[in-house]
GROMACS .gro file of C-alpha atoms in nm:
model
  122
    1GLN     CA    1  14.596  10.310   5.812
    2VAL     CA    2  14.208  10.357   5.931
    3GLN     CA    3  14.117  10.724   5.875
    4LEU     CA    4  13.794  10.835   6.092
    5VAL     CA    5  13.575  11.164   6.023
    6GLU     CA    6  13.383  11.308   6.273
    7SER     CA    7  13.077  11.576   6.200
    8GLY     CA    8  12.748  11.692   6.356
    9GLY     CA    9  12.853  11.861   6.647
   10GLY     CA   10  12.770  12.253   6.731
   11LEU     CA   11  12.559  12.479   6.946
   12VAL     CA   12  12.228  12.293   7.098
   13GLN     CA   13  12.020  12.464   7.370
   14PRO     CA   14  11.929  12.223   7.713
   15GLY     CA   15  11.674  11.943   7.651
   16GLY     CA   16  11.794  11.948   7.225
   17SER     CA   17  11.900  11.681   6.996
   18LEU     CA   18  12.198  11.622   6.792
   19ARG     CA   19  12.346  11.317   6.584
   20LEU     CA   20  12.690  11.243   6.519
   21SER     CA   21  12.823  11.076   6.276
   22CYS     CA   22  13.206  10.948   6.225
   23ALA     CA   23  13.269  10.810   5.854
   24ALA     CA   24  13.555  10.550   5.804
   25SER     CA   25  13.745  10.555   5.494
   26GLY     CA   26  13.709  10.110   5.515
   27SER     CA   27  13.394   9.878   5.579
   28LEU     CA   28  13.257   9.869   5.906
   29TYR     CA   29  13.325   9.527   5.883
   30SER     CA   30  13.711   9.535   5.922
   31PHE     CA   31  13.651   9.654   6.308
   32TYR     CA   32  13.592   9.494   6.632
   33THR     CA   33  13.499   9.751   6.812
   34THR     CA   34  13.295  10.092   6.741
   35ALA     CA   35  13.318  10.357   7.032
   36TRP     CA   36  13.232  10.710   7.102
   37TYR     CA   37  13.423  10.908   7.420
   38ARG     CA   38  13.405  11.260   7.494
   39GLN     CA   39  13.644  11.524   7.694
   40ALA     CA   40  13.581  11.866   7.839
   41PRO     CA   41  13.853  12.110   7.909
   42GLY     CA   42  14.041  12.041   8.198
   43LYS     CA   43  13.938  11.674   8.217
   44GLN     CA   44  13.965  11.287   8.161
   45ARG     CA   45  13.848  11.157   7.866
   46GLU     CA   46  13.572  10.947   7.918
   47LEU     CA   47  13.380  10.637   7.751
   48VAL     CA   48  13.033  10.724   7.631
   49ALA     CA   49  12.908  10.433   7.405
   50THR     CA   50  13.055  10.076   7.263
   51ILE     CA   51  12.952   9.890   6.956
   52THR     CA   52  13.072   9.533   6.941
   53GLY     CA   53  13.070   9.241   6.712
   54ALA     CA   54  12.886   9.136   6.422
   55GLY     CA   55  12.560   9.104   6.710
   56GLY     CA   56  12.637   9.505   6.779
   57GLY     CA   57  12.553   9.473   7.134
   58THR     CA   58  12.658   9.801   7.292
   59ASN     CA   59  12.730   9.997   7.632
   60TYR     CA   60  12.687  10.324   7.721
   61ALA     CA   61  12.819  10.563   8.046
   62ASP     CA   62  12.564  10.566   8.320
   63SER     CA   63  12.585  10.952   8.237
   64VAL     CA   64  12.422  10.937   7.914
   65LYS     CA   65  12.214  10.602   7.980
   66GLY     CA   66  11.861  10.651   7.810
   67ARG     CA   67  11.981  10.943   7.646
   68PHE     CA   68  12.195  10.869   7.382
   69THR     CA   69  12.219  10.563   7.149
   70ILE     CA   70  12.519  10.477   6.898
   71SER     CA   71  12.399  10.273   6.603
   72ARG     CA   72  12.619  10.132   6.276
   73ASP     CA   73  12.553  10.204   5.882
   74TYR     CA   74  12.691   9.923   5.687
   75ALA     CA   75  12.646  10.087   5.337
   76LYS     CA   76  12.779  10.417   5.468
   77ASN     CA   77  13.045  10.336   5.676
   78THR     CA   78  12.921  10.555   5.943
   79VAL     CA   79  12.877  10.531   6.293
   80TYR     CA   80  12.636  10.746   6.468
   81LEU     CA   81  12.568  10.875   6.800
   82GLN     CA   82  12.231  11.022   6.840
   83MET     CA   83  12.211  11.228   7.122
   84ASN     CA   84  11.885  11.322   7.297
   85SER     CA   85  11.800  11.544   7.576
   86LEU     CA   86  12.101  11.742   7.625
   87LYS     CA   87  12.229  11.891   7.898
   88PRO     CA   88  12.498  12.136   7.999
   89GLU     CA   89  12.720  11.880   8.121
   90ASP     CA   90  12.747  11.723   7.790
   91THR     CA   91  12.953  12.036   7.648
   92ALA     CA   92  13.286  11.862   7.555
   93VAL     CA   93  13.473  11.757   7.199
   94TYR     CA   94  13.348  11.430   7.093
   95TYR     CA   95  13.602  11.163   6.925
   96CYS     CA   96  13.533  10.878   6.763
   97HIS     CA   97  13.741  10.530   6.796
   98VAL     CA   98  13.779  10.185   6.666
   99ARG     CA   99  13.979   9.879   6.644
  100ARG     CA  100  13.986   9.615   6.423
  101PRO     CA  101  14.052   9.224   6.582
  102VAL     CA  102  14.442   9.307   6.562
  103ASP     CA  103  14.386   9.582   6.793
  104LEU     CA  104  14.214   9.384   7.116
  105ALA     CA  105  14.568   9.280   7.287
  106ARG     CA  106  14.675   9.596   7.338
  107PRO     CA  107  14.495   9.852   7.540
  108GLY     CA  108  14.506  10.220   7.370
  109SER     CA  109  14.580  10.030   6.996
  110GLY     CA  110  14.350  10.151   6.729
  111PHE     CA  111  14.267  10.473   6.558
  112TRP     CA  112  14.116  10.790   6.684
  113GLY     CA  113  13.909  11.061   6.457
  114GLN     CA  114  13.948  11.434   6.485
  115GLY     CA  115  13.692  11.516   6.739
  116THR     CA  116  13.418  11.711   6.677
  117ARG     CA  117  13.297  11.960   6.924
  118VAL     CA  118  12.875  11.991   7.157
  119THR     CA  119  12.803  12.293   7.343
  120VAL     CA  120  12.494  12.286   7.530
  121SER     CA  121  12.406  12.613   7.608
  122SER     CA  122  12.296  12.668   7.995
   0.00000   0.00000   0.00000
Protein backbone atom coordinates (compact mmCIF):
# COMPACT_ATOMS: atom_id res chain seq x y z
CA GLN A 1 0.00 0.00 0.00
CA VAL A 2 0.95 3.65 -0.35
CA GLN A 3 2.17 5.40 2.79
CA LEU A 4 2.24 9.19 3.11
CA VAL A 5 4.05 11.10 5.85
CA GLU A 6 3.22 14.77 6.31
CA SER A 7 5.26 17.43 8.07
CA GLY A 8 5.74 21.18 8.25
CA GLY A 9 2.69 22.25 10.21
CA GLY A 10 2.85 24.51 13.22
CA LEU A 11 1.92 27.88 14.66
CA VAL A 12 2.31 31.01 12.54
CA GLN A 13 1.09 34.58 12.79
CA PRO A 14 -1.27 36.11 10.22
CA GLY A 15 0.60 37.10 7.07
CA GLY A 16 3.28 34.47 7.64
CA SER A 17 4.28 31.46 5.55
CA LEU A 18 4.64 27.70 5.94
CA ARG A 19 5.64 24.88 3.62
CA LEU A 20 3.96 21.51 4.12
CA SER A 21 5.63 18.32 2.89
CA CYS A 22 4.10 14.96 1.95
CA ALA A 23 6.73 12.22 1.62
CA ALA A 24 5.54 9.13 -0.25
CA SER A 25 6.71 5.54 0.18
CA GLY A 26 7.02 5.11 -3.58
CA SER A 27 7.78 7.06 -6.71
CA LEU A 28 5.52 9.96 -7.59
CA TYR A 29 5.41 8.47 -11.09
CA SER A 30 3.01 5.88 -9.61
CA PHE A 31 0.37 8.54 -8.90
CA TYR A 32 -2.09 10.28 -11.18
CA THR A 33 -3.43 12.94 -8.82
CA THR A 34 -1.94 14.33 -5.62
CA ALA A 35 -4.03 16.67 -3.51
CA TRP A 36 -4.07 18.65 -0.30
CA TYR A 37 -7.26 18.80 1.77
CA ARG A 38 -7.95 20.58 5.04
CA GLN A 39 -10.48 20.23 7.83
CA ALA A 40 -11.21 22.70 10.60
CA PRO A 41 -12.84 21.46 13.84
CA GLY A 42 -16.57 20.92 13.38
CA LYS A 43 -16.43 21.68 9.65
CA GLN A 44 -16.41 19.64 6.46
CA ARG A 45 -13.17 18.58 4.86
CA GLU A 46 -12.44 20.70 1.80
CA LEU A 47 -10.19 20.34 -1.21
CA VAL A 48 -7.38 22.90 -1.23
CA ALA A 49 -5.16 22.07 -4.21
CA THR A 50 -4.40 19.34 -6.77
CA ILE A 51 -1.58 18.52 -9.15
CA THR A 52 -2.24 15.97 -11.89
CA GLY A 53 -0.51 13.87 -14.53
CA ALA A 54 2.78 14.20 -16.32
CA GLY A 55 2.04 17.80 -17.21
CA GLY A 56 1.59 18.82 -13.59
CA GLY A 57 -1.61 20.79 -14.10
CA THR A 58 -2.84 22.45 -10.92
CA ASN A 59 -6.16 23.54 -9.43
CA TYR A 60 -6.86 25.56 -6.30
CA ALA A 61 -9.81 26.40 -4.11
CA ASP A 62 -10.95 29.98 -4.57
CA SER A 63 -10.09 30.74 -0.96
CA VAL A 64 -6.37 30.03 -1.49
CA LYS A 65 -5.74 31.15 -5.08
CA GLY A 66 -2.78 33.48 -5.29
CA ARG A 67 -1.53 32.46 -1.85
CA PHE A 68 -0.87 28.69 -1.99
CA THR A 69 1.24 26.68 -4.46
CA ILE A 70 1.32 22.89 -4.86
CA SER A 71 4.44 21.30 -6.38
CA ARG A 72 6.28 17.97 -6.77
CA ASP A 73 9.88 16.84 -6.38
CA TYR A 74 10.26 13.46 -8.10
CA ALA A 75 13.82 12.94 -6.84
CA LYS A 76 12.64 13.20 -3.23
CA ASN A 77 9.24 11.48 -3.72
CA THR A 78 7.70 14.50 -2.04
CA VAL A 79 4.75 16.82 -2.70
CA TYR A 80 4.74 20.31 -1.21
CA LEU A 81 2.18 22.95 -0.34
CA GLN A 82 3.71 26.40 -0.03
CA MET A 83 1.37 28.65 1.95
CA ASN A 84 1.89 32.40 1.97
CA SER A 85 -0.09 35.32 3.39
CA LEU A 86 -1.74 33.02 5.90
CA LYS A 87 -5.04 34.01 7.49
CA PRO A 88 -6.76 32.81 10.68
CA GLU A 89 -9.36 31.03 8.54
CA ASP A 90 -6.56 28.82 7.14
CA THR A 91 -6.33 27.13 10.55
CA ALA A 92 -7.03 23.41 10.04
CA VAL A 93 -5.53 19.96 9.87
CA TYR A 94 -4.06 19.53 6.40
CA TYR A 95 -4.09 16.11 4.70
CA CYS A 96 -2.22 14.73 1.71
CA HIS A 97 -4.17 12.44 -0.64
CA VAL A 98 -3.03 10.51 -3.72
CA ARG A 99 -4.77 8.48 -6.40
CA ARG A 100 -3.13 5.99 -8.73
CA PRO A 101 -4.54 5.30 -12.19
CA VAL A 102 -6.29 2.19 -10.81
CA ASP A 103 -8.06 4.38 -8.20
CA LEU A 104 -9.64 6.76 -10.70
CA ALA A 105 -12.81 4.76 -11.38
CA ARG A 106 -14.30 5.18 -7.89
CA PRO A 107 -14.98 8.35 -5.91
CA GLY A 108 -13.40 8.27 -2.48
CA SER A 109 -10.59 5.91 -3.46
CA GLY A 110 -6.91 6.56 -2.87
CA PHE A 111 -4.65 7.00 0.14
CA TRP A 112 -4.46 9.55 2.95
CA GLY A 113 -1.68 10.89 5.10
CA GLN A 114 -2.06 11.28 8.86
CA GLY A 115 -2.50 15.04 8.72
CA THR A 116 -0.46 17.97 9.99
CA ARG A 117 -1.94 20.79 12.03
CA VAL A 118 -1.65 24.42 10.98
CA THR A 119 -2.64 27.17 13.40
CA VAL A 120 -2.70 30.82 12.35
CA SER A 121 -3.00 33.10 15.35
CA SER A 122 -5.51 35.92 15.42
